Amino acid sequence: MKTIKEQILAYAKKTYKTVPDAPFRTAPTYLVLRHADTRKWYALFMDVPREKLGLTGNEYVDILNIKCDPVLSGSLRMDKGFLPAYHMHRDSWITILLDDTVPAK
């Protein structure tokens, strides 16, 4: 069975013809999805220690940062698994845990 990350990457490829790139030499597991026309990011996959997200534990967890309307992100952050954006502008981005806290759909 595919991981949530693999499912999202497959969806982005099928729906938007987007393939990820890994722009960070020091973090090759970090993957970026970009708009084809502008090359601007719309999603960033990272693996970070849970403690960096304000969560308990020090093991690494996969996350997805996505561009998000500020009103919608405020509402989503009330749900489990949605966090203020990690390492991105918090008005325009939101972090989603990819540890099965949030259903793939």
mmCIF file of N, CA and C in Angstrom, residues 1-96:
data_model
loop_
_atom_site.group_PDB
_atom_site.id
_atom_site.type_symbol
_atom_site.label_atom_id
_atom_site.label_comp_id
_atom_site.label_asym_id
_atom_site.label_seq_id
_atom_site.Cartn_x
_atom_site.Cartn_y
_atom_site.Cartn_z
ATOM 1 N N MET A 1 0.834 -1.178 0.000
ATOM 2 C CA MET A 1 0.000 0.000 0.000
ATOM 3 C C MET A 1 0.886 1.251 0.000
ATOM 4 N N LYS A 2 0.490 2.254 -0.752
ATOM 5 C CA LYS A 2 1.251 3.488 -0.845
ATOM 6 C C LYS A 2 1.099 4.317 0.423
ATOM 7 N N THR A 3 2.173 5.023 0.770
ATOM 8 C CA THR A 3 2.103 5.959 1.886
ATOM 9 C C THR A 3 1.259 7.167 1.460
ATOM 10 N N ILE A 4 0.856 7.969 2.432
ATOM 11 C CA ILE A 4 0.098 9.182 2.109
ATOM 12 C C ILE A 4 0.933 10.084 1.203
ATOM 13 N N LYS A 5 2.206 10.196 1.486
ATOM 14 C CA LYS A 5 3.104 11.015 0.661
ATOM 15 C C LYS A 5 3.108 10.513 -0.781
ATOM 16 N N GLU A 6 3.229 9.202 -0.970
ATOM 17 C CA GLU A 6 3.221 8.626 -2.317
ATOM 18 C C GLU A 6 1.885 8.861 -3.012
ATOM 19 N N GLN A 7 0.789 8.766 -2.257
ATOM 20 C CA GLN A 7 -0.533 9.022 -2.829
ATOM 21 C C GLN A 7 -0.668 10.464 -3.306
ATOM 22 N N ILE A 8 -0.179 11.397 -2.499
ATOM 23 C CA ILE A 8 -0.261 12.816 -2.861
ATOM 24 C C ILE A 8 0.609 13.102 -4.085
ATOM 25 N N LEU A 9 1.804 12.556 -4.110
ATOM 26 C CA LEU A 9 2.685 12.757 -5.260
ATOM 27 C C LEU A 9 2.065 12.179 -6.531
ATOM 28 N N ALA A 10 1.437 11.012 -6.428
ATOM 29 C CA ALA A 10 0.770 10.408 -7.588
ATOM 30 C C ALA A 10 -0.400 11.273 -8.048
ATOM 31 N N TYR A 11 -1.161 11.808 -7.110
ATOM 32 C CA TYR A 11 -2.279 12.694 -7.431
ATOM 33 C C TYR A 11 -1.794 13.961 -8.141
ATOM 34 N N ALA A 12 -0.726 14.567 -7.629
ATOM 35 C CA ALA A 12 -0.187 15.786 -8.239
ATOM 36 C C ALA A 12 0.306 15.513 -9.658
ATOM 37 N N LYS A 13 0.909 14.367 -9.855
ATOM 38 C CA LYS A 13 1.403 14.014 -11.191
ATOM 39 C C LYS A 13 0.246 13.784 -12.152
ATOM 40 N N LYS A 14 -0.756 13.042 -11.712
ATOM 41 C CA LYS A 14 -1.894 12.723 -12.572
ATOM 42 C C LYS A 14 -2.757 13.963 -12.848
ATOM 43 N N THR A 15 -3.043 14.730 -11.823
ATOM 44 C CA THR A 15 -3.975 15.845 -11.943
ATOM 45 C C THR A 15 -3.332 17.107 -12.512
ATOM 46 N N TYR A 16 -2.121 17.408 -12.063
ATOM 47 C CA TYR A 16 -1.482 18.678 -12.435
ATOM 48 C C TYR A 16 -0.231 18.503 -13.297
ATOM 49 N N LYS A 17 0.121 17.250 -13.595
ATOM 50 C CA LYS A 17 1.336 16.954 -14.376
ATOM 51 C C LYS A 17 2.585 17.500 -13.679
ATOM 52 N N THR A 18 2.533 17.502 -12.345
ATOM 53 C CA THR A 18 3.640 18.020 -11.534
ATOM 54 C C THR A 18 4.484 16.870 -11.010
ATOM 55 N N VAL A 19 5.769 16.968 -11.237
ATOM 56 C CA VAL A 19 6.704 16.011 -10.643
ATOM 57 C C VAL A 19 7.569 16.777 -9.646
ATOM 58 N N PRO A 20 7.894 16.151 -8.531
ATOM 59 C CA PRO A 20 8.652 16.867 -7.508
ATOM 60 C C PRO A 20 10.112 17.054 -7.896
ATOM 61 N N ASP A 21 10.712 18.065 -7.326
ATOM 62 C CA ASP A 21 12.155 18.203 -7.432
ATOM 63 C C ASP A 21 12.711 18.370 -6.024
ATOM 64 N N ALA A 22 13.986 18.099 -5.903
ATOM 65 C CA ALA A 22 14.664 18.166 -4.606
ATOM 66 C C ALA A 22 15.724 19.261 -4.681
ATOM 67 N N PRO A 23 15.353 20.504 -4.381
ATOM 68 C CA PRO A 23 16.276 21.622 -4.584
ATOM 69 C C PRO A 23 17.345 21.813 -3.508
ATOM 70 N N PHE A 24 17.240 21.068 -2.412
ATOM 71 C CA PHE A 24 18.175 21.278 -1.299
ATOM 72 C C PHE A 24 19.220 20.173 -1.256
ATOM 73 N N ARG A 25 20.439 20.512 -1.551
ATOM 74 C CA ARG A 25 21.525 19.533 -1.552
ATOM 75 C C ARG A 25 21.719 18.914 -0.171
ATOM 76 N N THR A 26 21.516 19.707 0.879
ATOM 77 C CA THR A 26 21.724 19.208 2.237
ATOM 78 C C THR A 26 20.505 18.466 2.790
ATOM 79 N N ALA A 27 19.385 18.529 2.087
ATOM 80 C CA ALA A 27 18.163 17.834 2.518
ATOM 81 C C ALA A 27 17.508 17.182 1.302
ATOM 82 N N PRO A 28 18.114 16.122 0.794
ATOM 83 C CA PRO A 28 17.610 15.503 -0.441
ATOM 84 C C PRO A 28 16.234 14.853 -0.315
ATOM 85 N N THR A 29 15.756 14.639 0.919
ATOM 86 C CA THR A 29 14.423 14.057 1.088
ATOM 87 C C THR A 29 13.320 15.110 1.013
ATOM 88 N N TYR A 30 13.689 16.387 1.057
ATOM 89 C CA TYR A 30 12.710 17.461 0.943
ATOM 90 C C TYR A 30 12.338 17.607 -0.529
ATOM 91 N N LEU A 31 11.043 17.505 -0.814
ATOM 92 C CA LEU A 31 10.555 17.570 -2.193
ATOM 93 C C LEU A 31 9.628 18.759 -2.374
ATOM 94 N N VAL A 32 9.766 19.445 -3.494
ATOM 95 C CA VAL A 32 8.975 20.622 -3.811
ATOM 96 C C VAL A 32 8.087 20.337 -5.015
ATOM 97 N N LEU A 33 6.837 20.787 -4.933
ATOM 98 C CA LEU A 33 5.937 20.774 -6.083
ATOM 99 C C LEU A 33 5.764 22.224 -6.519
ATOM 100 N N ARG A 34 5.884 22.458 -7.836
ATOM 101 C CA ARG A 34 5.839 23.817 -8.369
ATOM 102 C C ARG A 34 4.767 23.953 -9.444
ATOM 103 N N HIS A 35 4.240 25.168 -9.564
ATOM 104 C CA HIS A 35 3.345 25.478 -10.679
ATOM 105 C C HIS A 35 4.174 25.417 -11.958
ATOM 106 N N ALA A 36 3.630 24.800 -12.997
ATOM 107 C CA ALA A 36 4.369 24.630 -14.250
ATOM 108 C C ALA A 36 4.699 25.960 -14.916
ATOM 109 N N ASP A 37 3.779 26.901 -14.878
ATOM 110 C CA ASP A 37 3.992 28.157 -15.602
ATOM 111 C C ASP A 37 4.906 29.137 -14.865
ATOM 112 N N THR A 38 4.752 29.278 -13.560
ATOM 113 C CA THR A 38 5.526 30.268 -12.808
ATOM 114 C C THR A 38 6.706 29.674 -12.053
ATOM 115 N N ARG A 39 6.716 28.363 -11.884
ATOM 116 C CA ARG A 39 7.731 27.641 -11.111
ATOM 117 C C ARG A 39 7.680 27.982 -9.625
ATOM 118 N N LYS A 40 6.627 28.672 -9.180
ATOM 119 C CA LYS A 40 6.467 28.966 -7.761
ATOM 120 C C LYS A 40 6.010 27.710 -7.033
ATOM 121 N N TRP A 41 6.453 27.579 -5.809
ATOM 122 C CA TRP A 41 6.100 26.425 -4.998
ATOM 123 C C TRP A 41 4.625 26.470 -4.624
ATOM 124 N N TYR A 42 4.009 25.290 -4.596
ATOM 125 C CA TYR A 42 2.684 25.184 -3.980
ATOM 126 C C TYR A 42 2.654 24.112 -2.908
ATOM 127 N N ALA A 43 3.708 23.323 -2.806
ATOM 128 C CA ALA A 43 3.775 22.293 -1.765
ATOM 129 C C ALA A 43 5.231 21.942 -1.484
ATOM 130 N N LEU A 44 5.480 21.569 -0.244
ATOM 131 C CA LEU A 44 6.814 21.159 0.184
ATOM 132 C C LEU A 44 6.683 19.995 1.156
ATOM 133 N N PHE A 45 7.305 18.875 0.814
ATOM 134 C CA PHE A 45 7.357 17.704 1.691
ATOM 135 C C PHE A 45 8.668 17.758 2.471
ATOM 136 N N MET A 46 8.577 17.516 3.778
ATOM 137 C CA MET A 46 9.769 17.481 4.625
ATOM 138 C C MET A 46 9.600 16.370 5.660
ATOM 139 N N ASP A 47 10.712 15.942 6.221
ATOM 140 C CA ASP A 47 10.687 15.081 7.401
ATOM 141 C C ASP A 47 11.446 15.824 8.485
ATOM 142 N N VAL A 48 10.766 16.052 9.599
ATOM 143 C CA VAL A 48 11.328 16.877 10.681
ATOM 144 C C VAL A 48 11.072 16.193 12.018
ATOM 145 N N PRO A 49 11.884 16.507 13.009
ATOM 146 C CA PRO A 49 11.632 15.958 14.349
ATOM 147 C C PRO A 49 10.304 16.494 14.895
ATOM 148 N N ARG A 50 9.541 15.633 15.523
ATOM 149 C CA ARG A 50 8.235 16.015 16.070
ATOM 150 C C ARG A 50 8.356 17.215 17.013
ATOM 151 N N GLU A 51 9.439 17.260 17.785
ATOM 152 C CA GLU A 51 9.606 18.353 18.749
ATOM 153 C C GLU A 51 9.691 19.723 18.062
ATOM 154 N N LYS A 52 10.174 19.773 16.819
ATOM 155 C CA LYS A 52 10.244 21.043 16.078
ATOM 156 C C LYS A 52 8.850 21.579 15.751
ATOM 157 N N LEU A 53 7.867 20.695 15.788
ATOM 158 C CA LEU A 53 6.484 21.076 15.494
ATOM 159 C C LEU A 53 5.690 21.332 16.773
ATOM 160 N N GLY A 54 6.362 21.241 17.907
ATOM 161 C CA GLY A 54 5.677 21.418 19.181
ATOM 162 C C GLY A 54 4.963 20.162 19.640
ATOM 163 N N LEU A 55 5.320 19.022 19.059
ATOM 164 C CA LEU A 55 4.703 17.737 19.406
ATOM 165 C C LEU A 55 5.629 16.956 20.323
ATOM 166 N N THR A 56 5.090 15.985 21.025
ATOM 167 C CA THR A 56 5.915 15.169 21.906
ATOM 168 C C THR A 56 6.685 14.142 21.092
ATOM 169 N N GLY A 57 7.841 13.817 21.579
ATOM 170 C CA GLY A 57 8.690 12.838 20.912
ATOM 171 C C GLY A 57 9.754 13.527 20.081
ATOM 172 N N ASN A 58 10.803 12.775 19.767
ATOM 173 C CA ASN A 58 11.876 13.346 18.961
ATOM 174 C C ASN A 58 12.081 12.594 17.653
ATOM 175 N N GLU A 59 11.210 11.607 17.372
ATOM 176 C CA GLU A 59 11.340 10.890 16.111
ATOM 177 C C GLU A 59 10.894 11.798 14.965
ATOM 178 N N TYR A 60 11.361 11.486 13.778
ATOM 179 C CA TYR A 60 11.024 12.273 12.600
ATOM 180 C C TYR A 60 9.630 11.917 12.098
ATOM 181 N N VAL A 61 8.949 12.909 11.546
ATOM 182 C CA VAL A 61 7.620 12.716 10.979
ATOM 183 C C VAL A 61 7.584 13.411 9.619
ATOM 184 N N ASP A 62 6.915 12.778 8.662
ATOM 185 C CA ASP A 62 6.718 13.412 7.358
ATOM 186 C C ASP A 62 5.632 14.468 7.480
ATOM 187 N N ILE A 63 5.888 15.609 6.858
ATOM 188 C CA ILE A 63 4.895 16.679 6.830
ATOM 189 C C ILE A 63 4.761 17.197 5.409
ATOM 190 N N LEU A 64 3.659 17.866 5.179
ATOM 191 C CA LEU A 64 3.417 18.532 3.911
ATOM 192 C C LEU A 64 3.031 19.972 4.207
ATOM 193 N N ASN A 65 3.793 20.901 3.675
ATOM 194 C CA ASN A 65 3.430 22.310 3.741
ATOM 195 C C ASN A 65 2.757 22.660 2.427
ATOM 196 N N ILE A 66 1.582 23.263 2.514
ATOM 197 C CA ILE A 66 0.887 23.678 1.293
ATOM 198 C C ILE A 66 0.452 25.131 1.410
ATOM 199 N N LYS A 67 0.375 25.771 0.233
ATOM 200 C CA LYS A 67 -0.179 27.116 0.170
ATOM 201 C C LYS A 67 -1.642 27.007 0.556
ATOM 202 N N CYS A 68 -2.130 27.960 1.327
ATOM 203 C CA CYS A 68 -3.493 27.873 1.827
ATOM 204 C C CYS A 68 -4.031 29.265 2.115
ATOM 205 N N ASP A 69 -5.293 29.484 1.780
ATOM 206 C CA ASP A 69 -5.966 30.731 2.100
ATOM 207 C C ASP A 69 -5.900 30.941 3.615
ATOM 208 N N PRO A 70 -5.562 32.150 4.068
ATOM 209 C CA PRO A 70 -5.422 32.391 5.511
ATOM 210 C C PRO A 70 -6.676 32.066 6.322
ATOM 211 N N VAL A 71 -7.850 32.343 5.786
ATOM 212 C CA VAL A 71 -9.092 32.043 6.507
ATOM 213 C C VAL A 71 -9.262 30.539 6.645
ATOM 214 N N LEU A 72 -9.025 29.829 5.556
ATOM 215 C CA LEU A 72 -9.147 28.370 5.586
ATOM 216 C C LEU A 72 -8.105 27.753 6.506
ATOM 217 N N SER A 73 -6.878 28.251 6.463
ATOM 218 C CA SER A 73 -5.843 27.649 7.318
ATOM 219 C C SER A 73 -6.164 27.847 8.794
ATOM 220 N N GLY A 74 -6.760 28.990 9.140
ATOM 221 C CA GLY A 74 -7.166 29.213 10.528
ATOM 222 C C GLY A 74 -8.191 28.200 10.990
ATOM 223 N N SER A 75 -9.135 27.882 10.103
ATOM 224 C CA SER A 75 -10.146 26.867 10.427
ATOM 225 C C SER A 75 -9.536 25.481 10.506
ATOM 226 N N LEU A 76 -8.676 25.152 9.558
ATOM 227 C CA LEU A 76 -8.064 23.824 9.538
ATOM 228 C C LEU A 76 -7.208 23.571 10.763
ATOM 229 N N ARG A 77 -6.519 24.606 11.242
ATOM 230 C CA ARG A 77 -5.631 24.423 12.398
ATOM 231 C C ARG A 77 -6.382 24.047 13.663
ATOM 232 N N MET A 78 -7.694 24.137 13.643
ATOM 233 C CA MET A 78 -8.491 23.687 14.788
ATOM 234 C C MET A 78 -8.621 22.167 14.795
ATOM 235 N N ASP A 79 -8.329 21.523 13.662
ATOM 236 C CA ASP A 79 -8.416 20.069 13.548
ATOM 237 C C ASP A 79 -7.069 19.429 13.856
ATOM 238 N N LYS A 80 -7.133 18.221 14.366
ATOM 239 C CA LYS A 80 -5.931 17.453 14.677
ATOM 240 C C LYS A 80 -5.146 17.179 13.395
ATOM 241 N N GLY A 81 -3.838 17.375 13.460
ATOM 242 C CA GLY A 81 -2.970 17.070 12.322
ATOM 243 C C GLY A 81 -2.661 18.257 11.428
ATOM 244 N N PHE A 82 -3.321 19.388 11.660
ATOM 245 C CA PHE A 82 -3.062 20.616 10.910
ATOM 246 C C PHE A 82 -2.382 21.597 11.858
ATOM 247 N N LEU A 83 -1.247 22.118 11.438
ATOM 248 C CA LEU A 83 -0.430 22.966 12.309
ATOM 249 C C LEU A 83 -0.060 24.268 11.607
ATOM 250 N N PRO A 84 0.321 25.278 12.385
ATOM 251 C CA PRO A 84 0.878 26.468 11.746
ATOM 252 C C PRO A 84 2.077 26.048 10.893
ATOM 253 N N ALA A 85 2.275 26.717 9.811
ATOM 254 C CA ALA A 85 3.323 26.319 8.863
ATOM 255 C C ALA A 85 4.696 26.241 9.522
ATOM 256 N N TYR A 86 5.371 25.141 9.284
ATOM 257 C CA TYR A 86 6.733 24.963 9.766
ATOM 258 C C TYR A 86 7.688 25.546 8.733
ATOM 259 N N HIS A 87 8.464 26.502 9.160
ATOM 260 C CA HIS A 87 9.546 27.067 8.347
ATOM 261 C C HIS A 87 9.056 27.814 7.101
ATOM 262 N N MET A 88 7.794 28.247 7.103
ATOM 263 C CA MET A 88 7.225 28.990 5.975
ATOM 264 C C MET A 88 6.403 30.148 6.546
ATOM 265 N N HIS A 89 5.975 31.034 5.676
ATOM 266 C CA HIS A 89 5.143 32.173 6.084
ATOM 267 C C HIS A 89 3.798 31.638 6.562
ATOM 268 N N ARG A 90 3.456 31.873 7.804
ATOM 269 C CA ARG A 90 2.284 31.253 8.422
ATOM 270 C C ARG A 90 0.958 31.813 7.938
ATOM 271 N N ASP A 91 0.957 32.967 7.277
ATOM 272 C CA ASP A 91 -0.295 33.488 6.734
ATOM 273 C C ASP A 91 -0.686 32.786 5.443
ATOM 274 N N SER A 92 0.288 32.290 4.708
ATOM 275 C CA SER A 92 0.027 31.721 3.387
ATOM 276 C C SER A 92 0.215 30.212 3.296
ATOM 277 N N TRP A 93 0.725 29.591 4.357
ATOM 278 C CA TRP A 93 1.039 28.166 4.325
ATOM 279 C C TRP A 93 0.485 27.489 5.565
ATOM 280 N N ILE A 94 0.292 26.182 5.449
ATOM 281 C CA ILE A 94 -0.136 25.365 6.587
ATOM 282 C C ILE A 94 0.627 24.040 6.523
ATOM 283 N N THR A 95 0.890 23.453 7.672
ATOM 284 C CA THR A 95 1.573 22.154 7.759
ATOM 285 C C THR A 95 0.550 21.071 8.070
ATOM 286 N N ILE A 96 0.665 19.971 7.333
ATOM 287 C CA ILE A 96 -0.208 18.815 7.536
ATOM 288 C C ILE A 96 0.673 17.624 7.905
#
